[in-house]
Amino acid sequence: MLEYTGIIKRIRFYSEDTKFIVCLIDSEQEDKPILATGYMSYVNLQDKYHFQGDYVIHPKYGKQFQIQSYEIVLANEESEIIRYLSSPLFKGIGEKQASAIVEALGQDALSKIKEDKYVLDHVRGMNETKRETIASVLNSQDFDQEVLMFFMGHGISTRHLALIQSVYQEKTLDILQNNPYQLIDDIDGIGFKTADDLALKIGVDQHDHHRIQAAIVYALKEACFQDGSTYHNFEAIVKRFHRYIPQIDDESFETALQDVLEQRKIIQEDERYYPYDLYQSEIQISKIFQKWLHAPLYEYDQQEIDTIIADLETELSIQYDHFQKEAMTLFLKQSAMIITGGPGTGKTTIVNAMIKIYQRLNPDQKLAVVAPTGRAAKRLTEVTGVEACTIHRLLKWDLHTNTFAINEKNPLDVDLLIIDEFSMVDSLLFSHLLLACQKVSQILLIGDDQQLPSVAPGRVLNDLISCQRIPTIALHHIYRQSKESGIVQLAHSIRNNQYDETLFSKYQDIHFQTCAAYDVVKYVRVLVTKALEDGYDVHDIQVLAPMYNGVAGIDALNDCLQELFNPQDGFKNELRVGKRLFREGDKILQLKNRIEDNVFNGDIGTLVEICYKDNFEYLSDMMIVDFDGTIVEYTPQEFYTLTHAYCMSVHKSQGNEFKIVIMPVLKDYYIMLKKNLIYTGLTRAKQSLWFLGNHQAFQYGIGREQDDRRKTTLISRMNETPEISLYDFE
């Protein structure tokens, strides 16, 4: 075992997530810098380290010093201590304060502070904030190193180390050593396999009771998220459980299942098994809506309402029909209401009027307008004049802990809540939103019940309509300007199960091009080229497909479209990430919520710059994306959250609108083709719609009703007799 003492002179590569480092060490024992690799919990160029390790021969890079362990050598010379404490590592501690520390505590200052942080209270100019900053940095270095050594000592991948530490902080080691399966519940993105690999490496027995329990709970959750259900039966749990633990006796399984039932991690009702949070979500939705439904009706002077509506008609140069006026009046009298309908039926017109009427009748009341996606929220702001945001932003969601700052204990200060694109809202998210609605006296839900349901479990909009407890306005009338649209007519013919093939020949804005799967790329190229020649740009044109693989899948279409929209010209930087080649100027799709940057799953942006690692300004490759003026930087660990957006899935397109939509419909997609998928895709188009593929596949798809596999119990809970207290209305 070789030992070196020195400083890190230059960092060639460092991963914040895995803690892997490639660096040059300027040691006291060697005249030339040493090329070293290994794992370090944190890196500070101001620190001196004592390294232990051995030389290895890398087949490509040659001789390297492989770091096996290290420790920080605390500075013991006054000048070194001052330089160290005044480094950027200690925020708010400048050279003057560092000098005062050395003057008061001497050459052993750092050791003294680690032993007792309160010795700093005797230093001139010191306060509590500075004291805690210094002590925290010095102690965290030891703690971070201890955690890293734990991972390395057990041969555990450090891929999730940074994420785990960010959640558990000083409790990290305790959690890892005593209950590694807790990671599944606490950390978004860590599933059973990851936690199980960690647990087995630290010596957890394959038949450990906690392991079996964790596999049961995870199997049920996975089954629910797979098909959007809020519960499953016993057989579904067993089937998925055995994917993770194949060999287990029935007695051990039954015992573990009984334990998780007693712990209420799983809730059983009759033959139904619910993950606890999904069970609670239905309970909470039902409970809170029962309160609204039993609240006294609002009383407004009808003459005053009529006067406001007449004034709006004059101001907006619009004439509301009798049905629209009835809807506005009904909304004002109800605590809860749903508006549903297809395109062109005036949903936006009615909602816009309702907002204006409400504001004039209740000038001192507060309202919030939200949507599931950033793009939908932006469009809502444009059409209503009221600043809208996503549900996650309204509730101040924390990505790492998956918690909401706005909650039952810290509720929304809002009187009226309006939610648009409500078909996309899942059971869990909606229950979190409702828990924060204690001060909300009215709620209005707007959505198209024929669109795709939420990706996560639940079919909340359809269930709330089907229970027939909530006043619902179903809009059917297509207004004059929309009657001229083939897109609108086609949407309603499919919506009402009255598909008319002749519509494609009657209207100029809808088209069906018959072709084989292997010809789809060719036809897409022709259509896009023509659209570009006509003056449309990359953000006007959107290709939608239901599957990623295949000759007409999303990946193949993105490769083709990248060369059309953004060809290499010799000046654009490129970066390959897995099978994807990113190029400056690319149309980019965000795949995960990034709440801190106000960027959300499904948002579309432009890749404005690729920055290559230079070990000076950039220690790693970077991608910089512009989302409608919001500039976001991505490190290599975040590249997986991006993909090309020239072609995207229909699910990802929800909440967006495009001038031109091109959508392949093929026999290859049979397993994915459903009425609500085709309907959702075509309703994204505003000016021109092209279907490419097989008409038989198209007719097959629109004949398959949606949600046939989703199992929920929200309808029955909504129809249960509630226990209502007068205190609910205080």
XYZ file of C-alpha atoms in Angstrom:
730
model
C 0.000 0.000 0.000
C 1.458 3.335 -1.092
C 0.837 6.627 0.707
C 0.968 10.185 -0.589
C 0.301 13.551 1.054
C -0.546 16.581 -1.015
C -3.159 18.701 -2.730
C -5.315 18.100 -5.783
C -3.715 20.245 -8.458
C -6.221 19.675 -11.255
C -9.545 17.859 -11.662
C -10.003 16.147 -15.021
C -13.372 14.645 -14.123
C -15.650 14.566 -11.101
C -19.186 13.214 -10.757
C -21.300 14.830 -8.050
C -23.627 11.839 -8.142
C -21.221 8.871 -8.113
C -18.290 10.723 -6.476
C -15.844 9.252 -9.023
C -12.812 11.435 -9.661
C -9.925 11.634 -12.120
C -7.342 14.148 -10.952
C -3.700 15.184 -10.716
C -2.169 15.088 -7.218
C 0.727 17.379 -6.361
C 2.358 15.317 -3.588
C 5.167 15.935 -1.133
C 6.715 12.556 -2.054
C 6.986 12.939 -5.850
C 8.492 15.623 -8.085
C 5.851 15.199 -10.825
C 2.060 15.278 -10.475
C 0.412 11.871 -10.002
C -2.524 10.810 -12.174
C -5.070 9.384 -9.739
C -8.558 7.843 -9.928
C -11.022 6.738 -7.275
C -13.927 7.958 -5.211
C -14.013 11.082 -3.054
C -17.044 12.325 -1.143
C -16.250 15.932 -1.913
C -13.338 17.808 -3.458
C -11.811 21.087 -2.349
C -8.662 22.366 -4.041
C -7.777 24.210 -0.833
C -7.553 21.006 1.239
C -4.493 18.845 1.867
C -5.120 15.081 1.748
C -3.371 11.899 2.863
C -4.021 9.220 0.196
C -3.578 5.453 0.367
C -3.697 3.162 -2.651
C -1.736 1.322 -5.333
C -0.760 1.785 -8.937
C -2.742 -0.020 -11.618
C -2.283 -0.251 -15.373
C -5.339 0.935 -17.308
C -5.600 -0.722 -20.750
C -6.281 2.638 -22.431
C -4.873 5.358 -20.143
C -1.847 3.574 -18.760
C -0.381 3.824 -15.250
C -2.706 5.371 -12.630
C -2.694 5.697 -8.851
C -5.933 4.129 -7.618
C -7.184 5.803 -4.438
C -8.430 3.234 -1.918
C -8.816 5.556 1.078
C -8.054 9.106 2.058
C -8.331 11.595 4.893
C -8.121 15.344 5.156
C -4.942 16.698 6.690
C -5.990 19.686 8.739
C -3.905 22.764 8.094
C -1.570 23.601 11.010
C 0.232 26.612 9.660
C -1.338 29.981 10.234
C -1.170 31.071 6.584
C -2.685 27.764 5.408
C -5.545 27.997 7.924
C -6.352 31.563 6.893
C -6.303 30.620 3.208
C -8.494 27.576 3.915
C -11.133 29.305 6.067
C -11.433 32.233 3.646
C -12.008 29.880 0.659
C -15.437 29.678 -1.058
C -16.110 26.521 0.961
C -16.886 28.670 4.005
C -19.522 31.132 2.824
C -19.463 34.447 4.648
C -16.010 33.895 6.192
C -13.517 36.266 4.659
C -9.799 36.679 5.186
C -10.305 39.167 8.039
C -12.521 36.756 10.014
C -10.198 33.831 9.282
C -7.237 35.818 10.630
C -9.197 36.597 13.794
C -9.850 32.859 14.290
C -6.157 31.995 13.964
C -5.210 34.857 16.298
C -7.612 33.558 18.967
C -7.158 29.786 18.595
C -3.668 29.372 17.188
C -2.241 26.678 14.890
C -4.603 24.000 16.259
C -7.655 26.101 15.387
C -9.297 23.534 13.089
C -8.852 20.636 15.526
C -10.225 22.722 18.377
C -13.307 23.726 16.338
C -14.047 20.089 15.396
C -13.840 19.073 19.061
C -15.956 21.976 20.325
C -17.514 24.486 17.943
C -18.279 26.870 20.791
C -14.604 27.844 21.087
C -15.431 30.141 18.157
C -17.611 32.250 20.447
C -14.423 33.755 21.858
C -13.315 35.003 18.418
C -13.674 38.699 17.550
C -16.487 39.347 15.030
C -17.992 35.859 15.399
C -21.765 35.248 15.435
C -23.999 32.174 15.543
C -24.419 31.957 11.758
C -20.674 32.028 11.088
C -20.004 29.534 13.889
C -22.502 27.035 12.546
C -21.231 27.451 8.970
C -17.642 26.671 9.946
C -18.572 23.729 12.187
C -20.965 22.284 9.613
C -18.355 22.274 6.837
C -15.642 20.711 9.003
C -17.923 17.970 10.371
C -19.669 17.218 7.089
C -16.337 16.394 5.511
C -15.871 13.514 7.965
C -19.479 12.450 7.609
C -19.435 12.460 3.793
C -16.218 10.450 3.775
C -17.678 7.912 6.202
C -20.724 7.375 3.977
C -18.545 7.009 0.876
C -16.300 4.470 2.598
C -19.418 2.510 3.595
C -20.474 2.275 -0.051
C -17.021 1.379 -1.303
C -16.351 -1.073 1.514
C -19.426 -3.079 0.585
C -18.877 -2.846 -3.162
C -22.045 -0.774 -3.597
C -22.469 1.415 -6.672
C -22.264 5.100 -5.810
C -24.697 6.045 -8.601
C -27.426 7.112 -6.141
C -25.129 8.305 -3.352
C -25.682 12.052 -3.819
C -29.466 11.624 -3.990
C -29.562 9.424 -0.873
C -27.429 11.874 1.090
C -29.544 14.836 0.029
C -32.641 13.145 1.509
C -31.264 11.611 4.715
C -28.252 13.872 5.400
C -26.800 12.975 8.837
C -29.147 9.945 9.121
C -27.779 8.364 5.929
C -25.595 5.701 7.540
C -28.224 4.761 10.087
C -30.842 4.216 7.358
C -28.456 2.266 5.128
C -27.294 -0.019 7.918
C -30.642 -0.679 9.584
C -33.353 -0.398 6.932
C -32.099 0.004 3.345
C -35.579 -0.826 1.998
C -36.792 2.488 3.359
C -35.142 4.073 0.310
C -38.012 2.745 -1.836
C -40.596 4.769 0.105
C -38.535 7.899 0.629
C -36.627 8.500 -2.594
C -38.260 8.991 -5.971
C -36.461 6.910 -8.610
C -35.207 4.130 -6.319
C -37.127 0.888 -6.745
C -36.963 -2.491 -5.108
C -34.096 -3.814 -7.233
C -31.756 -0.931 -6.339
C -32.559 -1.098 -2.618
C -32.357 -4.883 -2.672
C -28.926 -4.925 -4.317
C -27.680 -2.587 -1.606
C -29.273 -4.636 1.173
C -27.840 -7.958 -0.034
C -24.349 -6.463 -0.349
C -24.367 -5.324 3.276
C -25.378 -8.792 4.389
C -29.185 -8.823 4.573
C -30.425 -12.418 4.383
C -32.405 -13.421 1.288
C -35.245 -14.592 3.521
C -35.169 -11.498 5.721
C -38.672 -10.517 6.805
C -38.158 -6.853 5.862
C -37.035 -7.881 2.380
C -40.185 -9.911 1.778
C -42.383 -7.107 3.096
C -40.708 -4.532 0.853
C -41.132 -6.778 -2.200
C -44.858 -7.260 -1.487
C -45.536 -3.531 -1.130
C -43.478 -2.690 -4.207
C -45.152 -5.417 -6.279
C -48.600 -3.968 -5.532
C -47.521 -0.379 -6.267
C -45.883 -1.435 -9.507
C -49.028 -3.270 -10.616
C -51.137 -0.179 -9.906
C -48.834 2.206 -11.733
C -48.550 -0.207 -14.650
C -52.238 -0.011 -15.583
C -53.441 3.091 -13.700
C -55.482 1.238 -11.071
C -55.793 2.234 -7.433
C -56.038 -1.409 -6.271
C -55.339 -4.981 -7.369
C -56.227 -8.487 -6.268
C -54.125 -11.029 -4.402
C -53.087 -12.891 -7.561
C -51.629 -9.747 -9.143
C -49.466 -9.128 -6.058
C -48.171 -12.701 -6.002
C -47.347 -12.687 -9.720
C -45.252 -9.521 -9.548
C -43.722 -10.428 -6.187
C -42.144 -13.562 -7.653
C -40.337 -11.449 -10.250
C -38.223 -10.107 -7.384
C -38.119 -13.072 -4.991
C -38.779 -16.249 -6.986
C -38.265 -18.782 -4.210
C -40.324 -18.204 -1.086
C -42.594 -20.482 0.900
C -46.286 -19.620 1.210
C -46.119 -19.287 4.988
C -43.389 -16.616 4.855
C -45.313 -14.721 2.194
C -48.601 -14.851 4.115
C -46.887 -13.741 7.322
C -45.181 -10.801 5.607
C -48.419 -9.792 3.871
C -50.249 -9.832 7.195
C -47.545 -7.651 8.707
C -47.748 -4.982 5.989
C -51.532 -5.019 6.369
C -51.158 -4.434 10.117
C -48.613 -1.676 9.409
C -51.171 -0.198 6.979
C -48.678 -0.061 4.158
C -51.347 -1.993 2.258
C -55.068 -1.669 2.869
C -57.433 -4.590 2.214
C -61.127 -4.181 1.467
C -62.885 -7.428 0.537
C -60.748 -8.892 -2.274
C -59.143 -5.539 -3.108
C -55.616 -4.584 -2.017
C -54.620 -0.899 -2.119
C -51.244 0.780 -1.598
C -51.872 2.963 1.439
C -51.366 6.298 -0.314
C -53.704 5.374 -3.200
C -56.351 4.185 -0.753
C -56.074 7.417 1.195
C -56.222 9.487 -1.988
C -59.695 8.155 -2.842
C -60.844 8.606 0.757
C -59.616 12.198 0.869
C -61.099 13.147 -2.508
C -64.470 11.746 -1.488
C -64.409 13.303 1.977
C -63.541 16.802 0.803
C -66.039 16.735 -2.054
C -68.775 15.587 0.332
C -68.130 18.733 2.338
C -68.509 20.925 -0.752
C -71.599 19.080 -1.947
C -73.356 19.580 1.386
C -72.440 23.241 1.696
C -75.277 25.777 1.450
C -75.888 27.116 -2.055
C -74.636 30.590 -2.848
C -77.187 33.343 -3.245
C -76.610 36.072 -5.776
C -79.068 38.558 -7.182
C -80.009 37.163 -10.600
C -80.598 40.635 -11.974
C -77.058 41.626 -11.017
C -75.696 38.522 -12.738
C -77.682 39.269 -15.902
C -76.391 42.837 -15.914
C -72.751 41.691 -15.621
C -73.221 39.159 -18.438
C -74.750 41.866 -20.665
C -71.812 44.163 -19.901
C -69.353 41.396 -20.799
C -71.095 40.782 -24.111
C -70.646 44.457 -24.953
C -67.021 44.612 -23.776
C -65.914 41.395 -25.523
C -68.154 41.791 -28.607
C -69.631 38.371 -27.992
C -73.139 36.958 -27.729
C -73.625 34.182 -25.175
C -76.429 31.732 -25.932
C -79.045 30.624 -23.423
C -77.169 27.446 -22.523
C -73.939 29.327 -21.765
C -75.761 31.804 -19.527
C -77.402 28.951 -17.655
C -73.969 27.383 -17.100
C -72.566 30.654 -15.733
C -75.457 31.067 -13.323
C -75.204 27.432 -12.137
C -71.489 27.853 -11.460
C -72.118 30.856 -9.203
C -74.544 28.860 -7.040
C -72.438 25.706 -6.592
C -69.468 24.895 -4.392
C -68.214 22.319 -6.892
C -68.823 21.975 -10.605
C -67.415 20.200 -13.687
C -67.364 21.459 -17.277
C -66.574 18.897 -19.951
C -66.771 18.855 -23.706
C -64.862 18.376 -26.918
C -63.011 20.982 -29.017
C -64.975 23.926 -30.369
C -67.716 23.718 -27.724
C -66.748 26.933 -25.967
C -65.167 25.630 -22.754
C -62.632 28.452 -22.726
C -65.281 31.066 -23.569
C -67.511 30.032 -20.668
C -64.647 29.748 -18.169
C -63.282 33.148 -19.163
C -66.736 34.671 -18.574
C -67.131 32.838 -15.249
C -63.849 34.262 -13.982
C -64.805 37.812 -14.920
C -68.293 37.483 -13.393
C -66.853 36.019 -10.184
C -64.288 38.815 -9.879
C -66.942 41.497 -10.299
C -69.293 39.889 -7.791
C -66.480 39.128 -5.339
C -63.797 41.791 -5.788
C -62.144 40.905 -2.460
C -62.028 37.159 -3.058
C -58.900 35.345 -4.229
C -58.804 32.809 -7.035
C -56.170 30.440 -8.388
C -56.082 29.020 -11.913
C -53.948 25.913 -12.480
C -53.193 23.211 -15.038
C -51.161 19.983 -14.910
C -48.460 21.140 -17.377
C -46.451 24.305 -17.841
C -47.531 24.739 -21.455
C -51.236 24.351 -20.546
C -50.821 26.859 -17.703
C -49.190 29.360 -20.055
C -52.031 29.027 -22.567
C -54.567 29.411 -19.747
C -52.925 32.663 -18.701
C -53.149 33.965 -22.259
C -56.870 33.227 -22.682
C -58.101 34.237 -19.209
C -55.809 37.129 -18.333
C -55.280 35.500 -14.924
C -51.807 34.297 -14.009
C -51.952 30.502 -14.076
C -49.382 27.957 -12.896
C -48.915 24.213 -12.596
C -50.412 22.291 -9.690
C -46.918 21.340 -8.516
C -45.819 24.976 -8.419
C -49.004 26.053 -6.634
C -48.324 23.471 -3.921
C -44.556 24.245 -3.834
C -43.445 20.708 -4.550
C -39.977 19.537 -3.453
C -38.542 17.170 -6.048
C -36.098 15.295 -3.810
C -38.404 14.651 -0.871
C -41.576 14.437 -2.981
C -43.412 16.649 -0.493
C -45.498 19.810 -0.753
C -44.880 22.975 1.274
C -48.536 23.955 0.743
C -50.513 21.268 2.519
C -53.126 20.542 5.179
C -51.164 22.425 7.835
C -50.230 25.269 5.491
C -53.261 25.579 3.183
C -53.877 27.690 0.109
C -55.126 31.186 0.761
C -57.665 30.937 -2.057
C -61.463 31.191 -2.296
C -62.001 29.838 -5.826
C -59.838 27.154 -7.452
C -60.082 26.456 -11.206
C -58.294 23.434 -12.711
C -57.990 23.083 -16.482
C -57.004 19.949 -18.461
C -58.322 17.984 -15.512
C -58.319 14.637 -17.341
C -54.542 14.582 -16.810
C -54.770 14.859 -12.998
C -54.193 11.603 -11.109
C -55.650 10.465 -7.811
C -52.562 11.099 -5.653
C -51.858 14.589 -6.958
C -55.494 15.614 -6.684
C -55.753 14.394 -3.093
C -52.656 16.440 -2.164
C -54.226 19.459 -3.810
C -57.529 18.993 -1.995
C -55.809 18.614 1.371
C -54.495 22.135 0.852
C -57.979 23.451 -0.009
C -59.354 24.019 3.491
C -59.991 27.695 2.771
C -61.322 27.057 -0.748
C -65.074 27.543 -0.915
C -65.567 26.839 -4.645
C -63.855 24.534 -7.117
C -64.324 24.326 -10.889
C -62.937 21.389 -12.890
C -62.551 21.674 -16.674
C -61.582 18.832 -18.944
C -62.406 16.590 -21.858
C -63.531 13.228 -20.497
C -62.692 11.522 -23.819
C -58.990 12.338 -23.644
C -56.306 10.066 -22.232
C -56.507 9.648 -18.475
C -53.645 10.474 -16.148
C -50.378 8.550 -16.486
C -50.386 7.826 -12.745
C -53.189 5.779 -11.083
C -56.777 6.945 -11.109
C -59.382 8.182 -13.576
C -60.553 11.058 -11.456
C -62.430 13.156 -14.003
C -64.413 10.222 -15.394
C -65.185 8.891 -11.905
C -66.368 12.269 -10.598
C -68.671 12.638 -13.605
C -69.924 9.037 -13.365
C -70.850 9.288 -9.694
C -73.499 11.871 -10.715
C -73.074 13.766 -7.455
C -71.258 16.815 -8.815
C -73.142 19.301 -11.027
C -71.730 18.748 -14.517
C -72.113 20.816 -17.663
C -71.472 18.676 -20.732
C -70.945 20.930 -23.745
C -72.079 19.510 -27.073
C -72.892 22.492 -29.282
C -70.179 23.288 -31.816
C -70.018 27.007 -32.472
C -70.037 28.527 -35.934
C -66.329 29.223 -36.264
C -65.521 25.655 -35.221
C -68.021 24.050 -37.605
C -65.719 24.989 -40.452
C -62.945 22.877 -38.960
C -62.584 19.271 -40.093
C -60.420 18.650 -37.018
C -63.309 19.606 -34.727
C -65.856 17.631 -36.756
C -63.656 14.525 -36.804
C -63.053 14.814 -33.069
C -66.769 14.925 -32.326
C -67.610 12.092 -34.703
C -65.089 9.891 -32.858
C -66.176 11.231 -29.455
C -69.812 10.318 -30.178
C -68.985 6.947 -31.797
C -70.333 8.210 -35.120
C -67.180 8.113 -37.222
C -67.743 9.192 -40.807
C -64.929 8.262 -43.188
C -66.161 10.802 -45.754
C -65.091 13.684 -43.478
C -61.568 13.402 -44.901
C -62.863 14.322 -48.351
C -65.154 17.101 -47.084
C -62.572 19.197 -45.235
C -59.228 20.625 -46.310
C -57.564 20.494 -42.878
C -57.745 16.720 -42.240
C -55.978 14.040 -44.307
C -55.429 10.278 -44.273
C -52.486 8.962 -46.290
C -52.466 5.197 -46.637
C -48.980 3.737 -46.366
C -46.975 0.875 -44.899
C -44.937 1.226 -41.730
C -41.640 1.338 -43.617
C -42.939 4.272 -45.712
C -43.967 6.459 -42.775
C -40.542 8.122 -42.470
C -40.616 8.930 -46.198
C -44.054 10.552 -46.011
C -43.169 12.460 -42.834
C -40.112 13.847 -44.619
C -42.256 14.984 -47.574
C -44.924 16.631 -45.379
C -42.437 18.408 -43.127
C -40.385 19.664 -46.071
C -43.527 21.112 -47.676
C -44.579 22.769 -44.386
C -41.148 24.357 -43.984
C -41.344 25.683 -47.543
C -44.746 27.205 -46.662
C -43.223 29.169 -43.792
C -43.964 26.964 -40.797
C -41.213 26.362 -38.260
C -40.141 23.542 -35.958
C -42.486 24.584 -33.161
C -45.511 24.695 -35.487
C -45.095 21.079 -36.618
C -45.434 18.101 -34.303
C -45.226 14.398 -35.080
C -46.965 12.107 -32.578
C -46.578 8.350 -32.183
C -47.610 5.851 -29.495
C -44.422 3.715 -29.401
C -40.659 4.341 -29.279
C -39.378 1.308 -31.168
C -39.868 0.159 -34.750
C -39.360 1.630 -38.219
C -42.121 4.171 -37.553
C -41.468 4.581 -33.838
C -40.609 7.784 -31.991
C -36.835 7.145 -32.056
C -36.691 6.514 -35.818
C -38.856 9.541 -36.572
C -36.750 11.799 -34.344
C -33.594 10.730 -36.200
C -35.203 11.610 -39.516
C -36.677 14.887 -38.315
C -33.452 16.077 -36.699
C -31.775 16.010 -40.112
C -34.667 17.994 -41.597
C -35.087 20.615 -38.916
C -31.549 20.858 -37.599
C -28.872 19.406 -39.888
C -25.195 19.592 -39.031
C -23.576 22.613 -40.666
C -20.055 22.194 -39.334
C -20.473 24.825 -36.625
C -22.899 23.174 -34.183
C -21.550 21.292 -31.191
C -22.824 17.735 -30.758
C -22.980 15.343 -27.822
C -23.901 11.675 -27.887
C -25.860 10.413 -24.876
C -26.538 6.695 -25.239
C -28.252 6.179 -28.589
C -29.222 9.843 -28.932
C -27.117 12.476 -30.667
C -27.884 15.936 -29.333
C -27.026 18.941 -31.489
C -27.173 22.667 -30.768
C -30.490 23.947 -32.090
C -32.400 20.720 -31.352
C -36.031 20.739 -30.264
C -35.926 19.234 -26.765
C -38.504 17.485 -24.573
C -38.269 17.510 -20.764
C -39.056 14.079 -19.297
C -39.181 14.812 -15.557
C -40.494 17.630 -13.403
C -37.805 20.150 -12.494
C -39.721 22.314 -10.101
C -36.783 24.493 -9.024
C -36.373 25.705 -12.606
C -40.110 25.939 -13.365
C -39.727 23.250 -16.023
C -42.038 20.257 -16.088
C -42.516 16.865 -17.660
C -43.702 17.427 -21.247
C -42.287 20.962 -21.642
C -40.634 21.706 -24.996
C -37.494 23.800 -25.376
C -34.490 24.474 -27.619
C -30.959 23.209 -27.015
C -29.089 26.495 -27.312
C -25.581 25.423 -26.304
C -23.436 22.358 -25.673
C -20.396 23.074 -23.508
C -17.568 20.571 -23.592
C -15.595 19.687 -20.511
C -12.476 21.838 -20.281
C -11.505 21.243 -16.632
C -11.552 24.967 -16.025
C -14.911 26.611 -16.604
C -16.624 23.279 -17.171
C -15.566 20.253 -15.153
C -18.000 18.122 -17.144
C -19.994 18.359 -20.356
C -23.051 20.617 -20.118
C -26.217 21.175 -22.112
C -28.117 24.462 -21.900
C -31.785 24.480 -22.904
C -34.129 27.431 -23.417
C -37.745 26.765 -22.361
C -39.619 29.836 -23.586
C -37.144 32.188 -21.922
C -36.316 29.955 -18.952
C -32.666 28.911 -19.311
C -31.760 25.590 -17.667
C -28.322 23.964 -17.368
C -27.961 20.181 -17.435
C -25.057 18.128 -16.098
C -24.271 14.604 -17.389
C -26.274 13.092 -14.525
C -29.327 14.989 -15.798
C -28.990 14.231 -19.508
C -31.356 11.268 -19.155
C -34.201 13.728 -18.398
C -33.974 15.096 -21.954
C -34.893 13.690 -25.344
C -35.693 15.016 -28.808
C -39.127 16.546 -29.282
C -39.525 16.472 -33.058
C -41.641 13.374 -32.478
C -43.153 12.596 -29.088
C -45.717 10.289 -27.544
C -49.366 11.295 -27.465
C -49.234 11.168 -23.657
C -46.401 13.712 -23.579
C -48.280 16.022 -25.948
C -51.233 16.561 -23.598
C -51.691 20.172 -22.630
C -49.973 21.332 -25.846
C -51.369 22.610 -29.145
C -49.649 22.686 -32.551
C -50.559 24.199 -35.906
C -49.740 20.959 -37.756
C -49.926 17.440 -36.312
C -48.731 14.323 -38.145
C -49.713 11.026 -36.544
C -48.896 7.510 -37.793
C -51.645 4.937 -37.162
C -50.398 1.434 -37.957
C -51.106 -2.224 -37.343
C -47.740 -2.280 -35.558
C -49.373 -0.135 -32.853
C -52.374 -2.415 -32.240
C -51.532 -2.993 -28.612
C -51.476 0.793 -28.005
C -54.316 1.940 -30.240
C -57.334 3.151 -28.296
C -60.081 5.646 -28.909
C -58.798 8.141 -26.343
C -55.236 7.961 -27.681
C -56.285 8.795 -31.248
C -58.756 11.404 -29.990
C -56.163 13.085 -27.782
C -53.611 13.146 -30.593
C -55.919 14.689 -33.184
C -57.200 17.359 -30.785
C -53.614 18.678 -30.439
C -53.894 19.996 -34.041
C -55.202 23.508 -34.670
C -54.780 24.068 -38.430
C -53.839 20.826 -40.170
C -53.975 17.119 -39.276
C -52.358 14.208 -41.125
C -52.859 10.515 -40.363
C -50.353 8.146 -41.960
C -50.857 4.416 -42.114
C -53.638 1.890 -42.195
C -57.341 2.816 -42.141
C -58.249 -0.555 -40.675
C -55.908 0.126 -37.752
C -57.469 3.576 -37.342
C -60.994 2.133 -37.162
C -59.829 -0.595 -34.810
C -58.342 2.024 -32.486
C -61.358 4.340 -32.336
C -63.523 1.324 -31.588
C -61.577 0.410 -28.458
C -62.877 2.228 -25.390
C -60.440 3.609 -22.879
C -59.690 2.629 -19.298
C -60.912 -0.930 -19.650
C -58.139 -2.133 -17.334
C -58.224 0.655 -14.751
C -59.740 -0.382 -11.459
C -60.837 2.352 -9.048
C -63.392 2.726 -6.267
C -63.806 6.496 -6.227
C -67.355 6.287 -7.657
C -68.589 4.058 -4.852
C -66.878 6.216 -2.226
C -68.511 9.326 -3.629
C -71.892 7.644 -3.320
C -71.423 6.560 0.279
C -73.490 8.393 2.892
C -71.137 10.864 4.536
C -70.961 12.036 8.107
C -71.149 15.796 7.848
C -70.657 18.153 10.756
C -71.733 21.763 10.952
C -68.115 22.498 11.818
C -67.152 21.530 8.248
C -68.657 24.798 7.050
C -66.982 27.112 9.476
